Short mmCIF file of C-alpha atoms in Angstrom, two decimals:
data_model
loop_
_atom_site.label_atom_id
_atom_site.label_comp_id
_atom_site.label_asym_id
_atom_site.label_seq_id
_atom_site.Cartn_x
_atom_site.Cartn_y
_atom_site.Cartn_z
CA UNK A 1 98.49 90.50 81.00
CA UNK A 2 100.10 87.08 82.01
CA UNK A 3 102.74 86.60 84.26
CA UNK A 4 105.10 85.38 81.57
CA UNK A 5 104.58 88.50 79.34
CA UNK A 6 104.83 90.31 82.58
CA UNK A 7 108.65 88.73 82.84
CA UNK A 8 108.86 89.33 79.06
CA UNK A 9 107.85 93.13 79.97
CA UNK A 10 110.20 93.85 82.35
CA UNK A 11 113.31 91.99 80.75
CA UNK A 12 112.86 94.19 77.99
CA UNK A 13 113.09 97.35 80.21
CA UNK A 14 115.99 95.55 81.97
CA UNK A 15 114.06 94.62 85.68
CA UNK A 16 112.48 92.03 86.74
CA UNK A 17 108.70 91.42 88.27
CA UNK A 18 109.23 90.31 92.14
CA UNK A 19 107.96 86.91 92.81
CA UNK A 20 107.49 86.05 89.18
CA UNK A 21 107.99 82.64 87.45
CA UNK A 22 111.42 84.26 85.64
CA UNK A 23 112.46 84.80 88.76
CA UNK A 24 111.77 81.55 90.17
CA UNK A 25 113.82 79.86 87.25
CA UNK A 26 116.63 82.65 87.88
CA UNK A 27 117.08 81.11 91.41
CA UNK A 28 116.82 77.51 90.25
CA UNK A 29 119.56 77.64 88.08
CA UNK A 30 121.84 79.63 90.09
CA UNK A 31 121.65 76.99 92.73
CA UNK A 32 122.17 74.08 90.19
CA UNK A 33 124.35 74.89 87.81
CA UNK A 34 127.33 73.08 89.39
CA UNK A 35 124.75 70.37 89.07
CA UNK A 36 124.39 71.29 85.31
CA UNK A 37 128.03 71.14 84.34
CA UNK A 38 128.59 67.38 86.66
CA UNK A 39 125.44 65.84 84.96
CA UNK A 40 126.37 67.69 81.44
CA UNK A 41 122.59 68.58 80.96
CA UNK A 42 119.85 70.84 81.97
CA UNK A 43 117.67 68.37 83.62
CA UNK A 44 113.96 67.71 82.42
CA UNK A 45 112.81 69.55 85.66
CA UNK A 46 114.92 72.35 85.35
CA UNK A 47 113.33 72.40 81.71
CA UNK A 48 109.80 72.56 83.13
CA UNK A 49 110.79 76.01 85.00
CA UNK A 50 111.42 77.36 82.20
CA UNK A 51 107.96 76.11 80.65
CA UNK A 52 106.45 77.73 83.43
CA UNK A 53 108.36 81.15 82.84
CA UNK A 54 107.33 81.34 79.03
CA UNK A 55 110.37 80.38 77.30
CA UNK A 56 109.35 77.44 75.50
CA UNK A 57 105.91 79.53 74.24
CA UNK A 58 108.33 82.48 73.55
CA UNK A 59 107.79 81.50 69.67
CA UNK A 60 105.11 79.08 69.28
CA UNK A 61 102.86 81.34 66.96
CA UNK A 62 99.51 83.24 69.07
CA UNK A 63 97.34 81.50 66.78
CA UNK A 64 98.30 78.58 69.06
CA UNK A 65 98.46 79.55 72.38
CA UNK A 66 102.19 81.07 72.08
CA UNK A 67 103.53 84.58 73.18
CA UNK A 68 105.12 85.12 69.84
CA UNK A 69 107.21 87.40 71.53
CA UNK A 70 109.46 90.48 69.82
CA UNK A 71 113.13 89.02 69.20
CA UNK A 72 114.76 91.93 71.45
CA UNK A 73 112.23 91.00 74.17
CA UNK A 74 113.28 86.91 74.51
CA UNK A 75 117.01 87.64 73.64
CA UNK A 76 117.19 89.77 77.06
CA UNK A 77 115.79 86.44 78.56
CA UNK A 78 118.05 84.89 77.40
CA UNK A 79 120.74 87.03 78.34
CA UNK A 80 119.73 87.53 82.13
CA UNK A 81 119.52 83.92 82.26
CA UNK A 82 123.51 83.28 80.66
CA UNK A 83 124.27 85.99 83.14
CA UNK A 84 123.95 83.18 85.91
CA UNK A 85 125.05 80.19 83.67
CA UNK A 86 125.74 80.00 80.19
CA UNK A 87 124.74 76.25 79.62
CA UNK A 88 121.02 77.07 81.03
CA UNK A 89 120.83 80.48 78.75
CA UNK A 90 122.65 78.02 75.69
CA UNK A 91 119.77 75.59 76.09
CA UNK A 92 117.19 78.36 77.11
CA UNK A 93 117.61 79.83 73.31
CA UNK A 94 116.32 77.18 71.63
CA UNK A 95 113.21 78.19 72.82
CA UNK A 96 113.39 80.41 70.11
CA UNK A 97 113.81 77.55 67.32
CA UNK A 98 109.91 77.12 66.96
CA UNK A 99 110.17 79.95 64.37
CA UNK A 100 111.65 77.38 62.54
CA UNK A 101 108.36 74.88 62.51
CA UNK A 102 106.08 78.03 61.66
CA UNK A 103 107.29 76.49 58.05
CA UNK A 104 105.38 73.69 58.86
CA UNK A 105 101.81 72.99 57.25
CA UNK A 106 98.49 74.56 59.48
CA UNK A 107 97.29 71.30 60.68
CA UNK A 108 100.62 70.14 61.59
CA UNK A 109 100.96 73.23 63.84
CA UNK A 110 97.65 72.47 65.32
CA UNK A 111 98.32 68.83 66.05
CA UNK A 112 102.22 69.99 67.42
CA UNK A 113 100.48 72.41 69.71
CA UNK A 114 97.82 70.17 70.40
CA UNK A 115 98.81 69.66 74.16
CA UNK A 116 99.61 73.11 74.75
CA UNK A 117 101.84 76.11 73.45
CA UNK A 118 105.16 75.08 75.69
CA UNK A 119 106.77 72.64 73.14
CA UNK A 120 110.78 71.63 73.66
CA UNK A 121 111.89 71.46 69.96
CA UNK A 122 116.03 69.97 70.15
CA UNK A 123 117.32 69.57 66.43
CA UNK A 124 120.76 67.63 65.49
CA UNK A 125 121.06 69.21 61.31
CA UNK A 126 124.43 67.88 60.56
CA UNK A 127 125.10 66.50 58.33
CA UNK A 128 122.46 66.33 56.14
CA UNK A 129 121.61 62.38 55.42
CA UNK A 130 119.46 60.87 52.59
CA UNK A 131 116.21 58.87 53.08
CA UNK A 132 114.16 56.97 51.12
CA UNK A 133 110.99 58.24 49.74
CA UNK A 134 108.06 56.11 50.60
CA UNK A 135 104.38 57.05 49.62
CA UNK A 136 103.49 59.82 51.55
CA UNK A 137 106.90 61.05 53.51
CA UNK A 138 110.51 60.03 54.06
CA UNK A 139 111.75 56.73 55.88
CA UNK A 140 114.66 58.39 57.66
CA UNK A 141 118.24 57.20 58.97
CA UNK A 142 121.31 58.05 60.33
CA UNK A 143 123.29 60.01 62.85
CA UNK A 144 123.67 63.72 63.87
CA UNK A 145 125.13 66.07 65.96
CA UNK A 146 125.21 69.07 68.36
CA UNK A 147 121.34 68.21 69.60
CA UNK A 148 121.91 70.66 72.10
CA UNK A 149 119.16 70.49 75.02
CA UNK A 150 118.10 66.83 74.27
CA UNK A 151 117.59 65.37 77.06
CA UNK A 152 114.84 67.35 77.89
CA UNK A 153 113.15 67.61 74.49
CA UNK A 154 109.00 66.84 73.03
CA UNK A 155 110.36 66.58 69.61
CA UNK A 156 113.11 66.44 67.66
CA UNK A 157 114.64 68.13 64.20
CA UNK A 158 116.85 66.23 61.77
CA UNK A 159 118.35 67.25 58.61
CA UNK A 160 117.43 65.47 55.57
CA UNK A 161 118.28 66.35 51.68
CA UNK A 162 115.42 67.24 49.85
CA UNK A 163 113.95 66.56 46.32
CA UNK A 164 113.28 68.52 43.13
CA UNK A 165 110.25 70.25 44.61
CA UNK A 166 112.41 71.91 47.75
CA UNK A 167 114.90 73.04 45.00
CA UNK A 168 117.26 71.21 46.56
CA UNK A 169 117.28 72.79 50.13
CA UNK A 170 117.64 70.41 52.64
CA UNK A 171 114.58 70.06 55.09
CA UNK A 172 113.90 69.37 58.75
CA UNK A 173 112.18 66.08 59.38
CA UNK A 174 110.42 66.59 62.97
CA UNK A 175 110.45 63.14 65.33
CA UNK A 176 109.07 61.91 68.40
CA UNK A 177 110.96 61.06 71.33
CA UNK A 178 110.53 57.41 70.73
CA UNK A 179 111.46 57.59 67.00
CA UNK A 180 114.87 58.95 68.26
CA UNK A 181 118.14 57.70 70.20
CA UNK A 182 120.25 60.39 71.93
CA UNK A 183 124.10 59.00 72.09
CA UNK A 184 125.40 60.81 75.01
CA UNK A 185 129.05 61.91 73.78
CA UNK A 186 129.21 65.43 74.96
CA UNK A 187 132.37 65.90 75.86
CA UNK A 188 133.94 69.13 76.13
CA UNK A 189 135.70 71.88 77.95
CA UNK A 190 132.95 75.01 77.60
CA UNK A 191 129.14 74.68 77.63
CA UNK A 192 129.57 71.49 79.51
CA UNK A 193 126.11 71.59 80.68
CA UNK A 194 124.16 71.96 77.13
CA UNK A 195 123.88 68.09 76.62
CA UNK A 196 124.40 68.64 73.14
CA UNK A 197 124.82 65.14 71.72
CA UNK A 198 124.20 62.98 68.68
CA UNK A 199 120.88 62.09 67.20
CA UNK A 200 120.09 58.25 65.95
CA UNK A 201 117.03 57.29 64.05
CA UNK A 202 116.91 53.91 62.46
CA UNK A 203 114.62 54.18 59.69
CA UNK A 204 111.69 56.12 60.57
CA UNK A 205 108.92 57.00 58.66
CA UNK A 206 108.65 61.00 58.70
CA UNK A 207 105.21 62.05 56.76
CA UNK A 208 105.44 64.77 54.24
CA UNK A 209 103.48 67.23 56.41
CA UNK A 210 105.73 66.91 58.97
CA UNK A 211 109.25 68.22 57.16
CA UNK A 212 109.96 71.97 56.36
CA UNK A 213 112.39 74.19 54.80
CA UNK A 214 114.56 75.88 57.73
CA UNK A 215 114.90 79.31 57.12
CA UNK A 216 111.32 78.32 54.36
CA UNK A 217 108.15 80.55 53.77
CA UNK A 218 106.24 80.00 56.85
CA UNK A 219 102.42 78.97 57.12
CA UNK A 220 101.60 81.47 59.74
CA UNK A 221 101.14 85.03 59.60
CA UNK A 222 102.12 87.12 62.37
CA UNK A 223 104.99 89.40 62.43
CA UNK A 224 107.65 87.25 64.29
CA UNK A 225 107.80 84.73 61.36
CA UNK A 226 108.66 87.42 59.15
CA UNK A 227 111.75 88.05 60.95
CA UNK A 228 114.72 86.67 59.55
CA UNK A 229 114.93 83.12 61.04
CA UNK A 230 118.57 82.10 60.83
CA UNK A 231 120.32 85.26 61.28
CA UNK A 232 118.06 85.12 64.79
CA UNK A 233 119.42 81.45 65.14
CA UNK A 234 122.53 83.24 65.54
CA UNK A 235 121.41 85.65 67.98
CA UNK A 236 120.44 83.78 70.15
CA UNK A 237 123.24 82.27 71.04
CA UNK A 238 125.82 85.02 70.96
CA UNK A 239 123.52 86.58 73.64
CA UNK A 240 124.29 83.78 75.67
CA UNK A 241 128.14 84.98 75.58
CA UNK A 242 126.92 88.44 76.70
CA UNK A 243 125.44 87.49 79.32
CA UNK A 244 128.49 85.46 79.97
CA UNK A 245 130.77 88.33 79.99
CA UNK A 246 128.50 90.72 82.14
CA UNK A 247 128.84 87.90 85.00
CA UNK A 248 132.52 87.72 84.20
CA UNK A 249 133.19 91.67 84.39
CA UNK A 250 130.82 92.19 87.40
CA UNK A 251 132.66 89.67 89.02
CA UNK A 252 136.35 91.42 88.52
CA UNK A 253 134.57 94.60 89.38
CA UNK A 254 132.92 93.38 92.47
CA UNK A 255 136.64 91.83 93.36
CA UNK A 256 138.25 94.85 93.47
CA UNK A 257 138.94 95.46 96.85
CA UNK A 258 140.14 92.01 97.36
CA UNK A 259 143.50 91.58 98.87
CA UNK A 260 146.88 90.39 97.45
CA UNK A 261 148.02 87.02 98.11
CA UNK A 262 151.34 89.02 98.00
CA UNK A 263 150.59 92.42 100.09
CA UNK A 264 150.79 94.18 96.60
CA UNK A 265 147.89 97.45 96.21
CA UNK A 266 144.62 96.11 96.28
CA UNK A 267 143.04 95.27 92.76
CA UNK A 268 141.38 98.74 92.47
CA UNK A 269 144.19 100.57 93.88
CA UNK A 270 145.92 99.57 90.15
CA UNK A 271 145.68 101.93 87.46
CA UNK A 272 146.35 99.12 84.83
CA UNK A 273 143.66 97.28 86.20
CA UNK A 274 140.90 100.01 86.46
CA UNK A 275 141.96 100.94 83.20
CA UNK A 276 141.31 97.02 81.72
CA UNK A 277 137.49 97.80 83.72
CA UNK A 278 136.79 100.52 81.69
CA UNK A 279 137.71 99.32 78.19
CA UNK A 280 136.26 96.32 78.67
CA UNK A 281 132.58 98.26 79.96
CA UNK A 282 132.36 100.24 77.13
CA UNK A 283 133.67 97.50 74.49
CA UNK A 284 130.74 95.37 76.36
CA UNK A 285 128.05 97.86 76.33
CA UNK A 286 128.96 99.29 72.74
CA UNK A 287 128.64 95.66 71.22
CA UNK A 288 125.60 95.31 73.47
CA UNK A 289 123.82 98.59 71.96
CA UNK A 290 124.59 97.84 68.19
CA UNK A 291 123.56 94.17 69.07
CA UNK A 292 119.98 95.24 70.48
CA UNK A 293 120.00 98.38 68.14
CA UNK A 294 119.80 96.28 64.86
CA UNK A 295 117.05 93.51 66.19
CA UNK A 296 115.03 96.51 66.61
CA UNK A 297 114.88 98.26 64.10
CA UNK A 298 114.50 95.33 62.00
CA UNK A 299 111.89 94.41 64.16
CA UNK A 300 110.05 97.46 63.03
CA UNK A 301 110.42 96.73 59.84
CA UNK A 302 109.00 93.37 59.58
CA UNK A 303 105.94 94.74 62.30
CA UNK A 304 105.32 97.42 59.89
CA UNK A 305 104.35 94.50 57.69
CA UNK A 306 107.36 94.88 55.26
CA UNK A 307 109.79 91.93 54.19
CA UNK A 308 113.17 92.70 55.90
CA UNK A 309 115.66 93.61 53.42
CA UNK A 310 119.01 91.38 52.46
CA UNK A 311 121.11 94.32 53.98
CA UNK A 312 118.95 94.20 57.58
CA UNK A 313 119.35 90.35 57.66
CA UNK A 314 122.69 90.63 57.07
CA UNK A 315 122.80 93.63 59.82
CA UNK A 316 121.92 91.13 62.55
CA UNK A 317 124.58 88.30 61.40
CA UNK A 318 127.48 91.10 61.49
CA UNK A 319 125.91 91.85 65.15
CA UNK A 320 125.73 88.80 66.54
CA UNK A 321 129.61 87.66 65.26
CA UNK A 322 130.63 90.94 66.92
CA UNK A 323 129.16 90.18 69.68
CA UNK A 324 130.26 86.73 70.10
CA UNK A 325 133.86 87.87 69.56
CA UNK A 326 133.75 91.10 71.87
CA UNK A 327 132.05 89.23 75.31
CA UNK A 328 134.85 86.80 74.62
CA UNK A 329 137.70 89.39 74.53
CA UNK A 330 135.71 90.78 77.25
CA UNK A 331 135.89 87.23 79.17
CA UNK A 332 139.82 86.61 78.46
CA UNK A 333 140.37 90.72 80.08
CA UNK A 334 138.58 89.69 83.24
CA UNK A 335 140.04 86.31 83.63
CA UNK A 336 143.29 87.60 83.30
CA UNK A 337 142.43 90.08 85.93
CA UNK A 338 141.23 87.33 88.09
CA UNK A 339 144.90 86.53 88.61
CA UNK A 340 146.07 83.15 89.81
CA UNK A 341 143.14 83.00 91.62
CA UNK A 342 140.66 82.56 88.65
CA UNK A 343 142.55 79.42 87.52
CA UNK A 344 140.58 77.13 90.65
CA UNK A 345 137.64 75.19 90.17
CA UNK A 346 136.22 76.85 93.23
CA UNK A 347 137.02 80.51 91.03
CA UNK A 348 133.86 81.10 88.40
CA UNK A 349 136.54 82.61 86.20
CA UNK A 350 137.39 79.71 84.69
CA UNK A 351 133.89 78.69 84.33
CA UNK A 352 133.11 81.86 82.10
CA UNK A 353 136.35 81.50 80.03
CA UNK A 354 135.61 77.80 79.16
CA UNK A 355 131.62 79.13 78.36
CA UNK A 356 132.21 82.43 76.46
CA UNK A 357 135.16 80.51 74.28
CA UNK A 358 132.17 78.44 72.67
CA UNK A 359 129.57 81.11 71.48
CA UNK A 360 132.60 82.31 68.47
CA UNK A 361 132.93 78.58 67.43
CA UNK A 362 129.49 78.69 66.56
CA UNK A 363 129.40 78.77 62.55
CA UNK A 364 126.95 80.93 62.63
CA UNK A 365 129.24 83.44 64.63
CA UNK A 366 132.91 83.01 63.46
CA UNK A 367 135.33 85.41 61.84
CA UNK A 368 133.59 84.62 58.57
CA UNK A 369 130.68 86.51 59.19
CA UNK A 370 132.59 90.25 58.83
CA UNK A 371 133.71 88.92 55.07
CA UNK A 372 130.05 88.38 54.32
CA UNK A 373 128.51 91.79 55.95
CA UNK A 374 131.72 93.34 54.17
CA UNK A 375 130.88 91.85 50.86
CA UNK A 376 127.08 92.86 51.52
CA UNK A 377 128.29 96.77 52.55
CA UNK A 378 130.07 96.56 49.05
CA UNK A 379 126.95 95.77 46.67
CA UNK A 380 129.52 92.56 46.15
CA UNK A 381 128.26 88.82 45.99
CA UNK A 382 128.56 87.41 49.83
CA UNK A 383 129.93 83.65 50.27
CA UNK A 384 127.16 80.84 49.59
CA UNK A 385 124.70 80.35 52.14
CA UNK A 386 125.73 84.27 54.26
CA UNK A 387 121.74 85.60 52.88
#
């Protein structure tokens, strides 16, 4: 067994190999994440550390080289990594978006993953923009947004509106690094470090073989490409706000015998505030257990060889929105435990409330998502687009 599926191992039993290449990365961004939020990116060679612990292979198919790991097994990557920064877990994730390209024709795979299996894929969707159809492909323009993790990316995902013979569904036109401009306009209050700006291409020619349906029939066949591949988009990220909120709680816990700028009890001396600790473990760990709960048992499912079912898929969206929304409750209880202190720069508090206040603004993970597993619950027709 590698050393990466060794890491993979031992997140998914909740430890971590001593020594290993996870660990390694662990370290790295815990001492640069400052550096993370100043620059507003994960830099390339931050990026390379996490080649080297397996997340960019996490999902390239095993045909290729790739790990093709379970979904429950990367998302507790991803989590232990948003435990010490939220930017590095929010880029992290995408190492899960090669599901996406196992839509992609054979030889297209082959000739992605002809360098090796530890391919950056950064995609900018919105809006979807016209081309022109030229023989063979798509000459491509326009401009997107939220590429998060671009700056460090081998290729590149734009959305483009497809023809009679998608049915209409728009499709992912994959790009070079030199067919592509990144506008750096990240400017925000949360996720700071995520580098998740806008997407130029002036008129690039995009061959047929190299656009896909997101979400579309894939090419491969092995069991993690018959999970359901946008309700794991979503996933993936509102893992990154539970990892936020463990830091964020363990934090508040660990501060509990700090004293009182005022001489007032000491934090854990407070009944109101032990009692804030405890709802806000077991709000945390309940959403955490349904979260992981669900990806497995769909897991099974699909590993069985059976097509999960609408009600499964829509399972993991009602999850992942609850999760979003609970670390983030979770992440307002602490900060407001934090005090006055928790309002400094120097005070991660404020760090984690800024991060975890970005995973429910996700459309994938707002508000919306309880009408549609409601509707689903029902036997009632969900919103457009929910399955």
């Amino acid at each position: 067994m590698t050393q990466t599926l060794d890491a993979a191992a031992a997140a998914a039993a909740g430890r971590s190999p001593s020594g290993s290449a996870f660990d390694r990365a662990l370290d790295v961004v815990a001492r640069r994440r400052a550096e993370f939020e100043e620059r507003g990116h994960v830099p390339r060679d931050v990026i390379e550390e996490f080649k080297a612990a397996g997340i960019y292979r996490a999902s390239t198919p095993r045909q290729f080289g790739g790990d093709a790991l379970p979904p429950a097994a990367f998302l507790r990557l991803i989590e232990r990594i948003s435990v010490v920064d939220g930017s590095a877990g929010w880029v992290a994730s995408f190492g899960s978006s090669l599901v996406y390209l196992a839509a992609l024709p054979l030889r297209t795979q082959a000739e992605l993953y002809a360098d090796g299996p530890d391919v950056v894929f950064a995609g900018g969707l919105f809006p979807v923009q016209p081309t022109e159809r030229v023989p063979g492909g798509h000459r491509v323009g326009g401009r997107w947004k939220f590429a998060s993790g671009c700056k460090g990316a081998d290729v590149f995902g734009v959305g483009i509106k497809g023809g009679q013979d998608q049915g209409g569904r728009p499709l992912t036109a994959v790009l070079r690094p030199e067919q592509v401009e990144i506008v750096e306009n990240w400017d925000v209050i949360g996720m700071r470090g995520t580098g998740s700006h806008d997407l130029v291409v002036d008129g690039a020619v995009v061959p047929e073989g190299w656009t896909f349906v997101r979400g579309g029939e894939p090419t491969v066949d092995e069991p993690l490409y018959r999970y359901p591949t946008v309700p794991y988009a979503a996933q993936v990220l509102a893992v990154v706000g539970l990892g936020v909120a463990r830091a964020a709680l363990d934090h508040v816990i660990a501060q509990g015998g700090r004293v009182s700028y005022t001489g007032a009890p000491k934090p854990a001396e407070r009944a109101t505030y032990r009692i804030t600790v405890g709802q806000a473990e077991a709000q945390l760990r309940s959403a955490r257990a349904y979260f992981y709960e669900t990806t497995e048992e769909v897991w099974a499912t699909v590993a069985a060889g059976d097509p999960a079912s609408p009600g499964q898929a829509s399972s993991l969206r009602l999850a992942s929105a609850h999760l979003a929304k609970t670390s983030f409750e979770v992440v307002r209880a602490a900060y407001q435990l934090g005090g006055i202190a928790a309002i400094a720069d120097g005070s991660p508090m404020q760090r984690y409330l800024r991060d975890a206040s970005v995973v429910p603004q996700h459309a994938f993970l707002q508000e919306g998502m309880y009408d549609g597993a409601g509707a689903v619950l029902m036997g009632v027709q969900p919103f457009p687009g929910y399955l």
